[in-house]
Short mmCIF file of C-alpha atoms and ligand atoms in Angstrom, two decimals:
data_model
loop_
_atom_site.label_atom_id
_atom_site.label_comp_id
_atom_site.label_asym_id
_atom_site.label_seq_id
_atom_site.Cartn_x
_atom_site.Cartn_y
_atom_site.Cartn_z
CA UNK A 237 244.25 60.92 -58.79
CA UNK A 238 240.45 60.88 -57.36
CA UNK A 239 238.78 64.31 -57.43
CA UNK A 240 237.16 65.29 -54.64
CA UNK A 241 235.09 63.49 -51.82
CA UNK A 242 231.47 62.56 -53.03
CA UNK A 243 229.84 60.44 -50.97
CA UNK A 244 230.46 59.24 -47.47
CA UNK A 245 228.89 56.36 -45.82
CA UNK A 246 229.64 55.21 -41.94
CA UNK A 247 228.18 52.16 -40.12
CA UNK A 248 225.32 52.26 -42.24
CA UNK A 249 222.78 49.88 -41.06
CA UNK A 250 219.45 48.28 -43.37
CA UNK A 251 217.20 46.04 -42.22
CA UNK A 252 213.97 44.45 -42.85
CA UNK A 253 211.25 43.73 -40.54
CA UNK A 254 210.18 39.96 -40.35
CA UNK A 255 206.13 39.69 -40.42
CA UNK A 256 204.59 39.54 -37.22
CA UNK A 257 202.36 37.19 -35.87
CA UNK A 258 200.07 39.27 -33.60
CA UNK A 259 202.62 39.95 -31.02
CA UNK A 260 205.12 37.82 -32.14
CA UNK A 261 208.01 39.42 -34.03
CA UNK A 262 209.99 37.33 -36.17
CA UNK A 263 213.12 39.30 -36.04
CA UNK A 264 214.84 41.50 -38.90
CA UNK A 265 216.69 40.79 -42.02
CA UNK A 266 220.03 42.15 -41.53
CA UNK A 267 220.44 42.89 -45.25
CA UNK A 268 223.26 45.83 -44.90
CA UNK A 269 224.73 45.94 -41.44
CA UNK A 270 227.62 48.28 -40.49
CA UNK A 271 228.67 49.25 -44.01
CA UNK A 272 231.56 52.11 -44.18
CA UNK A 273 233.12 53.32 -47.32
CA UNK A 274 233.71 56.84 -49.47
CA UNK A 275 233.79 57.26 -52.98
CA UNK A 276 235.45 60.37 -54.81
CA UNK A 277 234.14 62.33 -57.25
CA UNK A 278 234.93 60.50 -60.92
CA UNK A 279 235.43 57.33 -59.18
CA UNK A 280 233.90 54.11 -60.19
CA UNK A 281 233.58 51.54 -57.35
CA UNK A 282 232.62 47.65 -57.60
CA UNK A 283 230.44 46.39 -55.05
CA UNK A 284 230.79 42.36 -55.52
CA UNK A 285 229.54 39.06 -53.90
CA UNK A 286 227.23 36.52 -54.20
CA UNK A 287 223.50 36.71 -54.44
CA UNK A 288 221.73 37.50 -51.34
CA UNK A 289 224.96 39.17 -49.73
CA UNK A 290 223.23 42.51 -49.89
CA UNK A 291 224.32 44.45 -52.31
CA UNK A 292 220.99 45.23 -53.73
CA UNK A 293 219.47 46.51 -50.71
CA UNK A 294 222.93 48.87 -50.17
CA UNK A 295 222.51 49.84 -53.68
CA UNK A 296 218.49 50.76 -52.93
CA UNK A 297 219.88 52.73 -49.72
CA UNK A 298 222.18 54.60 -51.83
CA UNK A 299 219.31 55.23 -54.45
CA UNK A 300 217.37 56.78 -51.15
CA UNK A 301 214.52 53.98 -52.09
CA UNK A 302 214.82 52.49 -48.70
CA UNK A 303 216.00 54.47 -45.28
CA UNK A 304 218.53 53.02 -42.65
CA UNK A 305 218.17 52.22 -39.19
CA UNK A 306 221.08 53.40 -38.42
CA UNK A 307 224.30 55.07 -39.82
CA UNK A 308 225.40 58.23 -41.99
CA UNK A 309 225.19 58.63 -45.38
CA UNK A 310 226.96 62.52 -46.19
CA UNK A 311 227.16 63.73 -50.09
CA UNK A 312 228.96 66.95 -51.11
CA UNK A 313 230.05 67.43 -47.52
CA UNK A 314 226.71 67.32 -45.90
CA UNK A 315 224.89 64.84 -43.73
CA UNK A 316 221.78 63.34 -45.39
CA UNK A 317 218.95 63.73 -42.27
CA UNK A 318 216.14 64.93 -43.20
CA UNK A 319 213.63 63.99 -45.92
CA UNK A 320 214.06 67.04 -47.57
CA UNK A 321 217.79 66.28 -47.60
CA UNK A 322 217.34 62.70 -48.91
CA UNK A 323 214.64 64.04 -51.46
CA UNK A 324 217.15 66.85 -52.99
CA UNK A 325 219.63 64.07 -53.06
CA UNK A 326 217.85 61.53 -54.93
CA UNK A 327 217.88 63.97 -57.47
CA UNK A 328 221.27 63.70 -57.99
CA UNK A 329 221.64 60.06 -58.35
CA UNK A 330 220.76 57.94 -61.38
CA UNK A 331 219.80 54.85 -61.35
CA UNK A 332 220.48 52.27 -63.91
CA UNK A 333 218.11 48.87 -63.21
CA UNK A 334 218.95 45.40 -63.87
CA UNK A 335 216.48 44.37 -66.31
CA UNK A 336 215.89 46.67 -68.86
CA UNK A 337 212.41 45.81 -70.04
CA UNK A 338 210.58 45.75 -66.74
CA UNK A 339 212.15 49.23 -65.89
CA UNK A 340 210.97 50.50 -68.91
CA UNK A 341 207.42 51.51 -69.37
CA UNK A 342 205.97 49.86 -72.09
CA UNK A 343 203.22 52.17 -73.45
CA UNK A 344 205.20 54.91 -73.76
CA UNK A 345 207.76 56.11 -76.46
CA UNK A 346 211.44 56.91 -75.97
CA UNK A 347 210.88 60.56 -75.92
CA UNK A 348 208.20 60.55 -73.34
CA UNK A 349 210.43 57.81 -71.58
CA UNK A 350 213.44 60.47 -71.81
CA UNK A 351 210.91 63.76 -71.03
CA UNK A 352 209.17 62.52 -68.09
CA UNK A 353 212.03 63.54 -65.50
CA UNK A 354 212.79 66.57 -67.05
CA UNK A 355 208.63 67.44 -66.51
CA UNK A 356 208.47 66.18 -62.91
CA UNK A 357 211.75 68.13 -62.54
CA UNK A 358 210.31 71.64 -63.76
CA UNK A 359 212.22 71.82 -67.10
CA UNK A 360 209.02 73.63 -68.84
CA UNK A 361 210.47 74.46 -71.96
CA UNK A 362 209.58 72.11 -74.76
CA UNK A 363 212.65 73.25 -76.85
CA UNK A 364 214.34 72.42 -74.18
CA UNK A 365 213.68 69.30 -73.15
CA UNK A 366 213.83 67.92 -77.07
CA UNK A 367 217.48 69.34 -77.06
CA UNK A 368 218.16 67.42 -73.98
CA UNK A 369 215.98 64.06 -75.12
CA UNK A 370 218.62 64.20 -78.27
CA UNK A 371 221.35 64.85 -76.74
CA UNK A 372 220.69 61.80 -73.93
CA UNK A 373 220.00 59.79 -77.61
CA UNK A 374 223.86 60.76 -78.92
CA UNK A 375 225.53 60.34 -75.31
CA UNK A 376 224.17 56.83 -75.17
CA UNK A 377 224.34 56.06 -79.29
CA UNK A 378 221.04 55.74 -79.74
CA UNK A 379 221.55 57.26 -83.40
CA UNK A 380 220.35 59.12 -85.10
CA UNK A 381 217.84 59.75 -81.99
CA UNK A 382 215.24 60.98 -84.55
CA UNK A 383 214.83 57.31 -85.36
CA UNK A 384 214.32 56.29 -81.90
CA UNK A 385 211.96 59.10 -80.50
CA UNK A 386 208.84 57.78 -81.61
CA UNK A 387 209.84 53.94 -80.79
CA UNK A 388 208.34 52.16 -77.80
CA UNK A 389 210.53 49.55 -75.55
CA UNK A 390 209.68 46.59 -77.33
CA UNK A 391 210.77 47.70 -81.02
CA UNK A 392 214.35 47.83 -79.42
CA UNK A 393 216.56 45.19 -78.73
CA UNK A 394 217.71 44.15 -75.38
CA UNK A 395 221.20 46.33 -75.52
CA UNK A 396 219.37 49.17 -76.90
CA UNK A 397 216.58 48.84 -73.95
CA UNK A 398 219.53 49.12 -71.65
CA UNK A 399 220.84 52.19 -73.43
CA UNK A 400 218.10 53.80 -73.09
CA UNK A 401 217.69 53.04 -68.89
CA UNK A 402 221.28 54.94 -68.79
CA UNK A 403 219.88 58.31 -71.26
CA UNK A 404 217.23 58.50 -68.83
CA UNK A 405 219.72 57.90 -65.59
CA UNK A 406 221.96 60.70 -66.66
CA UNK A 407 219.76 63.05 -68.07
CA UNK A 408 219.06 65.31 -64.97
CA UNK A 409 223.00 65.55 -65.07
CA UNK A 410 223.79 63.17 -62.08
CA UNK A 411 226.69 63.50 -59.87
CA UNK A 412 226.57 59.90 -58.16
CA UNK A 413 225.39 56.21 -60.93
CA UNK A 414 224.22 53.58 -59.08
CA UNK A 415 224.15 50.77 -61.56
CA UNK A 416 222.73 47.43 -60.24
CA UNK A 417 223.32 44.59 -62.18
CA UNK A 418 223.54 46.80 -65.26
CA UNK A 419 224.14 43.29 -67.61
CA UNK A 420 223.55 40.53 -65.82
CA UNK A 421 220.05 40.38 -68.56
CA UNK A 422 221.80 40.89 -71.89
CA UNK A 423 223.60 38.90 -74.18
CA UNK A 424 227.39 38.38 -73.67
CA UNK A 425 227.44 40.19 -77.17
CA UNK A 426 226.52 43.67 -75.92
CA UNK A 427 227.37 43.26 -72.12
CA UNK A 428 230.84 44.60 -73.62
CA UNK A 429 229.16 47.48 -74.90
CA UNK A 430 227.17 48.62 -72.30
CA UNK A 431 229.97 48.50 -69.72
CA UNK A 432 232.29 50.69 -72.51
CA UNK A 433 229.22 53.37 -72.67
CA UNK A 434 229.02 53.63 -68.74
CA UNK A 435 233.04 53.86 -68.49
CA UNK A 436 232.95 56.50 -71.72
CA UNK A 437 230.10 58.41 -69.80
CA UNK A 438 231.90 58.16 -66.50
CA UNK A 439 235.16 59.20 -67.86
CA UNK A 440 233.24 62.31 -70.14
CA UNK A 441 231.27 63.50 -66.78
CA UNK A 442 233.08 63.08 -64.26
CA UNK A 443 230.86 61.02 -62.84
CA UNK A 444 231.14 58.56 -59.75
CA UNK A 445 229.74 55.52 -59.75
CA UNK A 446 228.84 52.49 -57.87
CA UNK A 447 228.68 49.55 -59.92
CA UNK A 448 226.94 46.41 -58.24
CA UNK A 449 227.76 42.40 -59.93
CA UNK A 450 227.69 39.30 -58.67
CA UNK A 451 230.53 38.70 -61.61
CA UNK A 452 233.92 39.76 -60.40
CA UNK A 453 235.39 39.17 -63.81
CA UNK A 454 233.54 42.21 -64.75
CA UNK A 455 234.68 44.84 -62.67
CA UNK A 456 238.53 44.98 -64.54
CA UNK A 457 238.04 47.29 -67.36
CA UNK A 458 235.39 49.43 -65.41
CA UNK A 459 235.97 50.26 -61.97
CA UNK A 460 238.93 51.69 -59.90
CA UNK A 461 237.99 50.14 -56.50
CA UNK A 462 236.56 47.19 -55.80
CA UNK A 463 234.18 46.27 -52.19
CA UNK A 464 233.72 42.82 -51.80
CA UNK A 465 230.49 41.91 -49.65
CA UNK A 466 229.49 39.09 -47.72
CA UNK A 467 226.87 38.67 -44.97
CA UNK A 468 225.85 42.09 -45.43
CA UNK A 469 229.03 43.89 -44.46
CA UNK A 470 232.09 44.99 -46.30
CA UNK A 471 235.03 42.13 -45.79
CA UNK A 472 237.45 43.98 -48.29
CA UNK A 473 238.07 47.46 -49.81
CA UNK A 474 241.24 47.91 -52.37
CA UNK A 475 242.15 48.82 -55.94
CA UNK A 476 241.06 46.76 -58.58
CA UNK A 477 243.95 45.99 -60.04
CA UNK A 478 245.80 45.50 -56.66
CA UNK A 479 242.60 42.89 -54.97
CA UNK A 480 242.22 41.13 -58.39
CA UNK A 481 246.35 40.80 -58.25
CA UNK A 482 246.80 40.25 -54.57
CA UNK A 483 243.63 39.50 -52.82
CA UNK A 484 243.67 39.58 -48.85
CA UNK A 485 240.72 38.16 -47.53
CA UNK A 486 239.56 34.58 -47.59
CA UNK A 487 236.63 35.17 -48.81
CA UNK A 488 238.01 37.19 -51.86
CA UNK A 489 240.38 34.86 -52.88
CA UNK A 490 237.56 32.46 -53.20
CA UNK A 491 235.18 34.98 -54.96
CA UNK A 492 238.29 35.07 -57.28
CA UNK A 493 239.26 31.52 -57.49
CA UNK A 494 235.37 30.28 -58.84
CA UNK A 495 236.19 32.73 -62.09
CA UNK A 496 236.56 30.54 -64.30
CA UNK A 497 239.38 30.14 -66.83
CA UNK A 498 238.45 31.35 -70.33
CA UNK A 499 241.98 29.45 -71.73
CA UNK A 500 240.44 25.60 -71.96
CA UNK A 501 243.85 24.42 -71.26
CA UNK A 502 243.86 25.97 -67.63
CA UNK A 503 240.26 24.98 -67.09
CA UNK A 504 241.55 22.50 -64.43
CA UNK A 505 243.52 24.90 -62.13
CA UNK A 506 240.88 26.30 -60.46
CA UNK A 507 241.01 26.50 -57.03
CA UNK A 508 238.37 24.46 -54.35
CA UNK A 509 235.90 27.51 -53.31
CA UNK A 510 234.91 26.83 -49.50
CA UNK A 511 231.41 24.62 -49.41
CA UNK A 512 228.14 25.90 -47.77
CA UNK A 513 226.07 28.71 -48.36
CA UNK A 514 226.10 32.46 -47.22
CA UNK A 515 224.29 32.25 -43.71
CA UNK A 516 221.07 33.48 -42.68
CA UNK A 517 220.89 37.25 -42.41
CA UNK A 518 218.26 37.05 -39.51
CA UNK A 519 220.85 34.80 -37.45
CA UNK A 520 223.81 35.46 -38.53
CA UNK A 521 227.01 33.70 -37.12
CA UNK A 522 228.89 35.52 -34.19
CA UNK A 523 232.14 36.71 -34.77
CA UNK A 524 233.12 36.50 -38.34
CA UNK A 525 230.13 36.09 -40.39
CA UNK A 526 232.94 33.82 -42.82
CA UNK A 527 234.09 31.41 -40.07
CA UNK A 528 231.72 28.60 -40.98
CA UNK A 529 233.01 27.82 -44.37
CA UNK A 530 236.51 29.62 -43.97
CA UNK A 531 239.26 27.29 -44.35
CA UNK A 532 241.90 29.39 -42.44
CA UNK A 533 238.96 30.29 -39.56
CA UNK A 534 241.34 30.23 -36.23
CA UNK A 535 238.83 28.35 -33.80
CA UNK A 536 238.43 30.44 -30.25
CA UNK A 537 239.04 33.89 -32.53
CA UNK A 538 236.80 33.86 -35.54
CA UNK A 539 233.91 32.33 -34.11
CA UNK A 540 233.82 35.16 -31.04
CA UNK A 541 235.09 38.11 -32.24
CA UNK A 542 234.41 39.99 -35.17
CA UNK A 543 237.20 41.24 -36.99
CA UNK A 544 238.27 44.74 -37.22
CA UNK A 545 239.17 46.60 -40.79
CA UNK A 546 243.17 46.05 -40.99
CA UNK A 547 245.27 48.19 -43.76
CA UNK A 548 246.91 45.67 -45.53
CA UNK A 549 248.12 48.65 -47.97
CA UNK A 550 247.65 51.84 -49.43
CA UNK A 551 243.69 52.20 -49.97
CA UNK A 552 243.65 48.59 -48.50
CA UNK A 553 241.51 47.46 -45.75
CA UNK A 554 240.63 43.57 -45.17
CA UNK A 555 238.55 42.45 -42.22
CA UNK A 556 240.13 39.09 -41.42
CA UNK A 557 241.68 38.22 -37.90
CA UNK A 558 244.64 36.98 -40.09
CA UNK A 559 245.95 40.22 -40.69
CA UNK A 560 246.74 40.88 -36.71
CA UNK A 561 250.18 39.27 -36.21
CA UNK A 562 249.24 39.17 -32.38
CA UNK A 563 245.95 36.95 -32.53
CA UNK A 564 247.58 34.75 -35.25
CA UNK A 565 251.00 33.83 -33.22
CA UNK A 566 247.94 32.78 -29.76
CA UNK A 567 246.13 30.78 -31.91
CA UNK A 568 249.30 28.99 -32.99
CA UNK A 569 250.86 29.21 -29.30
CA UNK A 570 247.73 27.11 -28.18
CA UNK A 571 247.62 24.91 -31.49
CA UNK A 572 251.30 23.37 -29.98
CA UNK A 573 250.24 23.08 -26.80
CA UNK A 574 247.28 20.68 -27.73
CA UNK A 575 248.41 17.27 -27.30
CA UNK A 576 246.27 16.14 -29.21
FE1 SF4 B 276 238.57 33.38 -42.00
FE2 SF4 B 276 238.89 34.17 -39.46
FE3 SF4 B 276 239.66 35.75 -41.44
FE4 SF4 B 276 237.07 35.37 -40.99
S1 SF4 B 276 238.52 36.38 -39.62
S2 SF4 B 276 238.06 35.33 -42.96
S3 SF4 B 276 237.05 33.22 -40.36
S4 SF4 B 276 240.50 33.73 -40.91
#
């Protein structure tokens, strides 16, 4: 059973500004555009799609690295609208970056690494903040952390690098992970690993958490709801183990289809994933951004009008005209009258 409501977000809206010529504006990058979801306290949520669908820049929204143009983003009940309200929440988020080694300052050792929050953060105790530096060591098994304090980034290996990012995210005691990529840069030895500490630390906390991959095959053993992206809105919203069983939107059971089979002797039965590439997010298509490389696109429908959320089933919303028995049984009507 989720625990209580975390985090809110409603029609959230991110964009980047072209560069101008003199007087001549480009246009904006539509990066996150209408985004609505909630996430409970404890809960782990998937954000998935392909590169460039935007799920970096909702990720550095929810970090409070970059502000929307429009939208409402409420934690713990209250609406985020000032900068002194997005500045006390960024201090409950952690952040867990991609790529380990560039996030990690190289000149410094693991213990200032792990000390330097708790500083800018007021914790003036030095007896203190070593308990808490150890501590961050044992939650991520960095042990025995006496070994690592005096160690800079590059005397640790890649999976120990990224241990390391996640002592530092959750050492201010974070109610809300945002974990971008968290190992797409390691091996495939110790992705494994570092997935099983964030679940462990989750689980231990009580933490929520919003996971962001490209790699859908990921998201199984870590999440409990999955948002699939494309075209910088949300196209589906469901359980993981009901959207990796059942998925609902086109676009989903594509993302799901180009998994590829680990079995060699079903290597063959993957499914044909829809040509093209994700459109531009300056101009993107009307109606649904999908239609031009959706094989069930209903001509007249998809390419005018942009489909609403439908509940396809308990916790289960898919935008897709399909789901509206009304539009579907027109688009048929005037299929049989074509003579052609
Ligand atoms: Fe395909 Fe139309 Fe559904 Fe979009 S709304 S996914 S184009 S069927």
């Amino acid at each position: 059973m989720p625990g209580d409501l975390l985090l809110r977000v409603r029609g959230l809206a991110t964009w980047y500004e072209l560069r101008r010529w003199g007087l001549f504006h480009q246009g904006w990058v539509r990066a996150v555009d209408g985004v609505s979801f909630h996430l409970y306290q404890g809960e782990a949520v998937a954000v998935v799609g392909e590169s460039g669908c935007g799920k970096s820049t909702l990720a550095r929204t929810l970090l409070g690295l970059v502000r929307p143009v429009r939208g409402e983003v409420w934690f713990e009940g209250r609406l985020l609208q000032t900068t002194e309200d997005w500045r006390a929440y960024r201090r409950r988020v952690g952040y867990v970056q991609q790529d380990p080694y560039g996030a990690l300052p190289p000149f410094m050792t693991v213990r200032r690494i792990l000390e330097e929050p708790l500083v800018v953060n007021g914790v003036r105790s030095a007896s203190e903040r070593r308990a808490r530096v150890v501590e961050a060591l044992e939650a991520v098994q960095l042990v025995p952390p006496q070994e690592f304090l005096l160690r800079f980034p590059h005397m640790l290996s890649g999976g120990q690098q990224q241990r390391l990012v996640v002592a530092r995210a959750v050492i201010l005691g974070p109610r809300l992970l945002v974990a971008d990529e968290p190992v797409s840069m390691l091996d495939a030895s110790v992705r494994a690993e570092v997935l099983q500490l964030l679940r462990a630390l989750q689980r231990q906390r009580a933490l929520s958490v919003v996971y962001i991959t490209h790699d859908l095959s990921t998201v199984r053993h870590f999440c409990d709801r999955v948002l699939v992206m494309y075209a910088g809105k949300l196209v589906e919203q469901a359980p993981v183990g009901e959207l990796l069983r059942d998925p609902k939107h086109p676009y989903t059971q594509a993302l799901l289809a180009a998994i590829p089979d680990p079995d060699p002797e079903n290597a063959t039965r993957l499914r044909p994933v829809p040509p093209g590439e994700p459109p531009s997010l300056v101009r993107p298509p009307a109606g649904c951004r999908f239609h031009p490389r959706c094989p069930a696109a209903i001509p007249g429908v998809c390419d005018r009008k942009e489909p609403l959320d439908f509940e396809v089933g308990p916790r289960h919303l898919s935008a897709c005209w399909l789901h509206e028995g009304a539009v579907v049984a027109e688009a048929a009507s005037v299929a049989g009258a074509d003579p052609s």
